[in-house]
Coordinates of C-alpha atoms and ligand atoms in Angstrom, one line a residue:
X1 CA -12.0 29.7 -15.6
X2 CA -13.9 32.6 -13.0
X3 CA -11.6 34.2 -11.3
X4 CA -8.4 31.1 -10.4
X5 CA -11.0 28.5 -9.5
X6 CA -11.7 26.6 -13.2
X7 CA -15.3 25.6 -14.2
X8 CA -14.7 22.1 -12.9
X9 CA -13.8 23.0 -9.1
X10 CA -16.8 25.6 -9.5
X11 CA -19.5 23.1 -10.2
X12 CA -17.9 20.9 -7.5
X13 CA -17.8 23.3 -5.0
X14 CA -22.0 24.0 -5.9
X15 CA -22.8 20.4 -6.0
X16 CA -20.5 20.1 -2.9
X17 CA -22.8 23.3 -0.8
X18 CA -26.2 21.6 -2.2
X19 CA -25.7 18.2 -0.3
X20 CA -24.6 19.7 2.7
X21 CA -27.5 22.1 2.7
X22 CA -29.7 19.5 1.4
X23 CA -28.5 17.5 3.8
X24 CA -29.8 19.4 6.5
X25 CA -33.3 19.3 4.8
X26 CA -33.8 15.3 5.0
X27 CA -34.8 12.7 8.0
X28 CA -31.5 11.4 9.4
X29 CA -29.8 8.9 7.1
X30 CA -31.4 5.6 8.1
X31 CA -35.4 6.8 8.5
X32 CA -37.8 5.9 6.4
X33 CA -36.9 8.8 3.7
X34 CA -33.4 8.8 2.4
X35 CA -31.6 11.7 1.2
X36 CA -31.9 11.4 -2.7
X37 CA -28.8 13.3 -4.5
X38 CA -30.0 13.9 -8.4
X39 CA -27.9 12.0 -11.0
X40 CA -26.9 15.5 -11.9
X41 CA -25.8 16.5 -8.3
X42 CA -23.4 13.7 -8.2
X43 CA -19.5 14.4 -8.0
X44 CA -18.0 11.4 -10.6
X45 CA -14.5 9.7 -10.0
X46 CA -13.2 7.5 -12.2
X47 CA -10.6 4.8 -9.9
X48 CA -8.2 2.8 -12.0
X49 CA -7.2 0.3 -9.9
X50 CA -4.0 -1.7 -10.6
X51 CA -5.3 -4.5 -10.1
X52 CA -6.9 -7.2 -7.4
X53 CA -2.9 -9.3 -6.8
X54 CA -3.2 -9.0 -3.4
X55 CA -5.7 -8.8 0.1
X56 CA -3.9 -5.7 0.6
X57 CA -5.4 -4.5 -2.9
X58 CA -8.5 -5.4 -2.5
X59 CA -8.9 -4.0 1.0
X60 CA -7.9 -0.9 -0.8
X61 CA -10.7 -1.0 -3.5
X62 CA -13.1 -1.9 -0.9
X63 CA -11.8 1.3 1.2
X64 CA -12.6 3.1 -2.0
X65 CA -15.8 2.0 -2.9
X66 CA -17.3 2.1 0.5
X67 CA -16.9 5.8 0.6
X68 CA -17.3 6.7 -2.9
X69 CA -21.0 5.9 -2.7
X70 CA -24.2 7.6 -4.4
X71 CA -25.1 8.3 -0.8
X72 CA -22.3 10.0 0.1
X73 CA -23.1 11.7 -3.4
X74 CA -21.0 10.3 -5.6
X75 CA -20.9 8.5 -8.9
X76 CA -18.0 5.9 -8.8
X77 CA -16.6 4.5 -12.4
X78 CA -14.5 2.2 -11.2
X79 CA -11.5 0.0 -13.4
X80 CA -9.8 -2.6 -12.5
X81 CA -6.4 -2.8 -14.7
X82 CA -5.5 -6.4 -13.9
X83 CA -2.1 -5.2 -13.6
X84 CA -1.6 -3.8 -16.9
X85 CA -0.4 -0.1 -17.2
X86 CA -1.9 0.1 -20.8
X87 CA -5.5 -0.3 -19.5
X88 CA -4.9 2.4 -16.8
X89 CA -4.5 4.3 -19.6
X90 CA -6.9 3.1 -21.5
X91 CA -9.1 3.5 -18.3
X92 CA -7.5 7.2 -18.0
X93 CA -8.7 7.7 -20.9
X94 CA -12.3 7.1 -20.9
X95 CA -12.6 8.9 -17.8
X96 CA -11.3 12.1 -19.5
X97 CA -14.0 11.2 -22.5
X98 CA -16.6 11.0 -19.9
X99 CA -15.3 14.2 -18.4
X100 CA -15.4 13.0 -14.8
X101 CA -14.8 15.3 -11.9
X102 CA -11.3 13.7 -10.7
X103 CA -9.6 11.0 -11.5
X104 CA -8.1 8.8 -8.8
X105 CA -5.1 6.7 -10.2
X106 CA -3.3 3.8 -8.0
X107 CA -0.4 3.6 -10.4
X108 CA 0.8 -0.3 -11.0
X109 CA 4.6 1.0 -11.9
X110 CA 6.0 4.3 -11.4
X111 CA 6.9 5.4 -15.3
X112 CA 4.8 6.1 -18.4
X113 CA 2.0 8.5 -17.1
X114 CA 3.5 11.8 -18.5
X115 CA 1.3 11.8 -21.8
X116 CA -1.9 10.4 -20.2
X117 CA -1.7 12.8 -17.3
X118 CA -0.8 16.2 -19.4
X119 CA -4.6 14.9 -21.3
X120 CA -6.2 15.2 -18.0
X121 CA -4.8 18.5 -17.4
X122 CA -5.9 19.8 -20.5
X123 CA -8.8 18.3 -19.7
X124 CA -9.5 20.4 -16.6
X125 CA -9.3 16.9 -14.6
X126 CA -7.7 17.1 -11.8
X127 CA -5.8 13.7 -11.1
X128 CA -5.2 12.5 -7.3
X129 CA -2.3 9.9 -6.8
X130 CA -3.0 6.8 -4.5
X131 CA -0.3 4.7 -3.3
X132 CA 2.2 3.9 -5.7
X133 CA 3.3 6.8 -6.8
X134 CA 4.1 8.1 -10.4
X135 CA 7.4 9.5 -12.0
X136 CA 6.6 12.4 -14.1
X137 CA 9.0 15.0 -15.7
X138 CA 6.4 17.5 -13.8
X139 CA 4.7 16.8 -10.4
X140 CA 2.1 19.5 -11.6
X141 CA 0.7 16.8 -13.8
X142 CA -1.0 15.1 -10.5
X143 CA -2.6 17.4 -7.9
X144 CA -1.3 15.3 -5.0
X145 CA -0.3 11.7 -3.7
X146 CA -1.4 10.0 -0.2
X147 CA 0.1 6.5 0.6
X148 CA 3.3 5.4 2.3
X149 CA 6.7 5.9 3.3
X150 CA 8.5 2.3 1.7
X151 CA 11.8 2.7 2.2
X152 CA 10.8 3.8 6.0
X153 CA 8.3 0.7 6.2
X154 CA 11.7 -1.5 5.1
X155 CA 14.3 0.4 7.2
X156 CA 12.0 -0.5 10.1
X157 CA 11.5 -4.5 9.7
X158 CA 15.1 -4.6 8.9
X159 CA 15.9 -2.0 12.3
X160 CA 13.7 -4.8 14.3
X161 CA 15.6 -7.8 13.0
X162 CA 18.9 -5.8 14.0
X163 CA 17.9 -4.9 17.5
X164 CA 16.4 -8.9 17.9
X165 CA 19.4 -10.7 16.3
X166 CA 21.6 -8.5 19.2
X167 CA 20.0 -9.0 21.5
X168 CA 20.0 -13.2 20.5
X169 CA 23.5 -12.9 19.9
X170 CA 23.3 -13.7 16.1
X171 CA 26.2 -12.2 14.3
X172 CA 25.9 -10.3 11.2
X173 CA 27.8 -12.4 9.2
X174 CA 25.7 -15.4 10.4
X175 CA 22.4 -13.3 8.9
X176 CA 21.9 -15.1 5.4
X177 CA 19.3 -13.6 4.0
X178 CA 16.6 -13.1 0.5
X179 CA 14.6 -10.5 -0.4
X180 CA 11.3 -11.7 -2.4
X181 CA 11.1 -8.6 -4.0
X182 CA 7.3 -6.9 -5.3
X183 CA 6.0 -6.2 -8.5
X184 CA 9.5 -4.6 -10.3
X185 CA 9.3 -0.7 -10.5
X186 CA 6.4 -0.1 -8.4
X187 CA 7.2 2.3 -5.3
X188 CA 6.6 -0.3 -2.8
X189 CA 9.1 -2.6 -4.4
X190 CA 11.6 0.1 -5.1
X191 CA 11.2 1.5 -1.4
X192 CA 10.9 -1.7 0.5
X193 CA 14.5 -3.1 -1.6
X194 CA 16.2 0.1 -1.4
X195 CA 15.3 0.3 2.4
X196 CA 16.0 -3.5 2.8
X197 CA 19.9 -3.1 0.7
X198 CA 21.0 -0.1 2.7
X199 CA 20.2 -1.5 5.8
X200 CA 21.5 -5.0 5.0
X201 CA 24.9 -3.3 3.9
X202 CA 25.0 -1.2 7.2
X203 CA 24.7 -4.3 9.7
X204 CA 27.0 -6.5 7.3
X205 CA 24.7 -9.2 6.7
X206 CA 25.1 -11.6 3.7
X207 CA 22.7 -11.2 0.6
X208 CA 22.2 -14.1 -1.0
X209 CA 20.0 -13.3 -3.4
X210 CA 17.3 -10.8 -4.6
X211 CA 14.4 -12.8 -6.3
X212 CA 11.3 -12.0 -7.5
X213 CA 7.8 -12.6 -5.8
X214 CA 5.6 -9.9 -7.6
X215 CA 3.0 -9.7 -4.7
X216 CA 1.6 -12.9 -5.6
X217 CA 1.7 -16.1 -3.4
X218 CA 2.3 -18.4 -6.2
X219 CA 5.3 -16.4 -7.6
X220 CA 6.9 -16.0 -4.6
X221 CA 6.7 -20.2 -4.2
X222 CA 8.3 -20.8 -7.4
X223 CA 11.4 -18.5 -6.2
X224 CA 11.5 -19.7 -2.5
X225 CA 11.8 -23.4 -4.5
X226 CA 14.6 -21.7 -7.0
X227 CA 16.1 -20.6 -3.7
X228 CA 16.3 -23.8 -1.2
X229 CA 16.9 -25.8 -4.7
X230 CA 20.4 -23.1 -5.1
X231 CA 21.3 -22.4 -1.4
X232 CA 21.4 -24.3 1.4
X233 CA 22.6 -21.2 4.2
X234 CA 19.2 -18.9 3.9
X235 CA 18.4 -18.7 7.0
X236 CA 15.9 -15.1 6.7
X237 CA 13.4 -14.4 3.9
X238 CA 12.2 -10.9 3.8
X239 CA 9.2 -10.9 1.6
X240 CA 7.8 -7.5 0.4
X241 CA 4.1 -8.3 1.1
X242 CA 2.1 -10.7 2.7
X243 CA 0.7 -12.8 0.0
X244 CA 4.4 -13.5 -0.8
X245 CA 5.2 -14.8 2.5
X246 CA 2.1 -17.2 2.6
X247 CA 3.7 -18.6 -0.4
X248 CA 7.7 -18.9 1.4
X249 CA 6.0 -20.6 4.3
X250 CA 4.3 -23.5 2.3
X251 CA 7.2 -23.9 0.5
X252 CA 9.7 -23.7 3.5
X253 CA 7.5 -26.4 5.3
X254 CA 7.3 -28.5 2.6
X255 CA 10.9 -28.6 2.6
X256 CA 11.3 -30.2 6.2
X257 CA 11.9 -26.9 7.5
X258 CA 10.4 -24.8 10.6
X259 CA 9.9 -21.3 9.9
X260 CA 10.8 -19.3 13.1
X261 CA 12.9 -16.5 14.7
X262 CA 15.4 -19.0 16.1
X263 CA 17.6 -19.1 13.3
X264 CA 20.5 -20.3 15.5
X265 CA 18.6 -23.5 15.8
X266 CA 18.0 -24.3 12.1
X267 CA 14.7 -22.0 12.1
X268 CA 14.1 -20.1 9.1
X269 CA 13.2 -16.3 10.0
X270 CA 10.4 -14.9 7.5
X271 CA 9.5 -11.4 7.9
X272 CA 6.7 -9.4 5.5
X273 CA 4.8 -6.4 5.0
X274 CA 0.8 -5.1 4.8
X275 CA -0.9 -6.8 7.9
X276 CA -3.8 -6.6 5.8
X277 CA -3.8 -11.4 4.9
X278 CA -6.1 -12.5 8.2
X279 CA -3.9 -15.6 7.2
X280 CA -0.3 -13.6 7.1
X281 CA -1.2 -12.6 10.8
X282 CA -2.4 -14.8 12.3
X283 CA 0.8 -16.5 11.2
X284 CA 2.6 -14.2 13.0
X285 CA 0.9 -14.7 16.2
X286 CA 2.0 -18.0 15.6
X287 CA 5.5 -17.2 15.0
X288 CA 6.2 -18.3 11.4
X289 CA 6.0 -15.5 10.2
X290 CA 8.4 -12.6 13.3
X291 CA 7.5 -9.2 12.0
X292 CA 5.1 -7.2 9.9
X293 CA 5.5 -4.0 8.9
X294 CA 1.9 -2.5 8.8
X295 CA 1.1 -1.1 5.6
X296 CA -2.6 0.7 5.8
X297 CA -4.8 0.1 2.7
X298 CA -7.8 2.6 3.7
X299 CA -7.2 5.2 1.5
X300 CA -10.7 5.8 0.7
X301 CA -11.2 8.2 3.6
X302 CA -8.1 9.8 3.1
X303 CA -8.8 10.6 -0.8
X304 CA -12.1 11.8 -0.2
X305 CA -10.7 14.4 2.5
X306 CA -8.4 15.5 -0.4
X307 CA -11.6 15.7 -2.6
X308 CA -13.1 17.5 -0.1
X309 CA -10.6 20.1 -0.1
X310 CA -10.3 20.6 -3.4
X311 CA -13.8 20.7 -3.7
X312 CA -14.0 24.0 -1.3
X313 CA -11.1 25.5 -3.3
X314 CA -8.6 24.9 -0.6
X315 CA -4.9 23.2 -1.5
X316 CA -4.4 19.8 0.0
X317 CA -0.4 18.9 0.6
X318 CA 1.1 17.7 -2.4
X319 CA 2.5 14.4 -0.4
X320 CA 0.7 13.0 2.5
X321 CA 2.4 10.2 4.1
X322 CA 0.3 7.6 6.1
X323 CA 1.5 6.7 9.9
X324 CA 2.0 3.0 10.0
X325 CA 2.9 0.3 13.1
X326 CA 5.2 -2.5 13.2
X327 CA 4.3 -6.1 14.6
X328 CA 5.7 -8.8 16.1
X329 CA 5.2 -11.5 18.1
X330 CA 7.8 -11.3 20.7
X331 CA 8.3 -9.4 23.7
X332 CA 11.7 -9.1 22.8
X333 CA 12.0 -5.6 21.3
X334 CA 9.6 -3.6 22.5
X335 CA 10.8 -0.2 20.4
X336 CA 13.0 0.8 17.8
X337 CA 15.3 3.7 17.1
X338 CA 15.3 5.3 13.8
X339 CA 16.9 8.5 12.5
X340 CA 16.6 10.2 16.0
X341 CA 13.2 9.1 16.1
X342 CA 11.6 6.2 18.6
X343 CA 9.2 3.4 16.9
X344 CA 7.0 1.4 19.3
X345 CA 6.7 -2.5 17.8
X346 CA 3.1 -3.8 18.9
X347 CA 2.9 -6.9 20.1
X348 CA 0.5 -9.7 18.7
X349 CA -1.9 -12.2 20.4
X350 CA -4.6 -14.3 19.8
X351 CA -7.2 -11.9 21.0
X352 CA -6.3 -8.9 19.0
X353 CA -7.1 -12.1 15.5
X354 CA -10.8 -11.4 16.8
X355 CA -11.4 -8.0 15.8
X356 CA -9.0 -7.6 12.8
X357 CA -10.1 -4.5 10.7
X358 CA -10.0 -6.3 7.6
Ligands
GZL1 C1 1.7 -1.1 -1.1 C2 1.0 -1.7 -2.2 C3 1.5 -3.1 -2.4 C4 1.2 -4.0 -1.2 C5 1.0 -5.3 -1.9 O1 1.1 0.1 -0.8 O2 1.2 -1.0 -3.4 O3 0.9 -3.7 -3.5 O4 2.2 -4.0 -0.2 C6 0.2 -4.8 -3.1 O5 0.3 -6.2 -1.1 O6 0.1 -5.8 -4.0

């Protein structure tokens, strides 16, 4: 340590000073020399990623990789976990062995970090949170999380299907409804059911089941079969990602059945989150799938800000929640109301398909 900033902030904040000044020393990015950062310049993250389950997931990687470049003078070690916590921690691990600058981890499931992450501290590492978020007996074992708000994300699909059903006249004991949930004790899943549970007791509709989907399109098949096979009422699947509700549609279709928002008419109502499956959303557009609520996988930018920060000596926020829309097709319900505050729902056509940002 000099002074409170440790040795590892310290050489980031030098390596940090040289680019820029270097920077102002080269042609313009893009001419015929290009700035050159020395292997010894670079500031190294090691990413463990969760996994590659989902489109949302990998739009998140590529977020990460396309700012985490040598250019932009880093030196990315990058690990994809397929899902498993024990090879984040393995992956952890090495990073800490390799004495990386920061570690950036996008936790698969909440628990089991608390002896991996006090090794990075005593590493010096300090560890950024992306996503998912971890549950540690000590939040100073992380230096800070971005991502987003779940539960919020699931109170407002399940606020839109409140303010469309009223307005169609559905009753709330007519709502029967499933919840395809996410990969089970990961923050999105937690969030998006305990959002979707309080909401569906408050408007009194009629759970009929809580199955599992795990973010994947081919589990979320085999439960929406389980679930037509069991109960012949459901007439509103609300899956927790997109991939899932590709999967409920096939399945749904192959069944005889239309998916749709008029559930008075034998239509089965699918609603989702991301926005991120070209496929899931353009599915919207054409109605089988009614709402999406957004959830924003470019995190990359958003990290390296923190970085940024950190690297100057300054304290990013410990929690840094990500603004995120809700879709529709429909006309219908052009806003929401939410815990005193007012949530516009953006309509989807055809045109807006063209210049989707994934
Ligand atoms: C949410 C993220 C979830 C996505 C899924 O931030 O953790 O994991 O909603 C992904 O698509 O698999």
């Amino acid at each position: 340590m000099i002074g409170n900033i440790n040795i590892k902030t310290l050489k980031t904040i030098l390596v940090v000073s040289l680019c820029c000044l270097l920077a102002g020393c080269y042609p313009a990015k893009g001419t015929e020399a290009e700035r050159v950062v020395e292997e010894e310049d670079l500031i190294t993250i090691g990413f463990s990623q969760l996994g590659a389950e989902s489109d949302w997931r990998n739009a998140n990687t590529e977020s990460m990789k396309s700012v985490f470049t040598r250019e932009n003078g880093y030196d990315l070690i990058f690990e994809d976990a397929q899902q498993k916590q024990t090879n984040q921690i393995t992956a952890i691990r090495s990073f800490i062995q390799q004495d990386v600058d920061y570690i950036v981890l996008a936790p698969v499931t909440e628990t089991g970090w608390d002896t991996v992450l006090m090794e990075a501290r005593e590493a010096g590492i300090p560890v950024i949170i992306v996503d998912r978020q971890v549950n540690v007996a000590d939040d100073d074992l992380f230096t800070c999380w971005v991502g987003s708000d779940f539960e919020l994300e699931a109170r407002k699909v399940c606020m839109w299907m409140s303010y469309y059903f009223r307005k169609k006249g559905v009753a709330p004991e007519d709502v029967h409804i499933v919840d395809i949930q996410g990969t089970i004790g990961s923050t999105a899943q937690i969030g998006r059911t305990k959002g979707f549970d309080h909401m569906a007791k408050l408007y009194g509709w009629d759970v009929v089941a809580h199955e599992e989907g795990d973010f994947t399109k081919s589990k979320a098949k085999e439960s929406m079969f389980n679930i037509l096979r069991n109960y012949d009422n459901v007439n509103v699947v609300y899956c927790e990602n997109d991939n899932e509700a590709l999967g409920v549609i096939e399945v749904i279709e192959a069944s005889g059945r239309k998916c749709g928002s008029d559930i008075t008419n034998g239509e089965i109502m699918v609603v989702s989150f991301d926005g991120v499956n070209k496929k899931a959303v353009s599915s919207l557009v054409a109605g089988q799938i009614s709402c999406i609520g957004e959830c924003n996988p470019l995190h990359g930018p958003r990290v390296e800000s923190i970085i940024r920060k950190l690297a100057a000596g300054n304290e990013p926020y410990k929690y840094q929640y990500v603004n995120e829309k809700l879709y529709t097709n429909t006309a219908a319900v052009p806003s929401i109301m939410l815990g005193g505050k007012e949530y516009n729902v953006t309509m989807l056509r055809e045109s807006d398909l063209h210049q989707w940002p994934y």
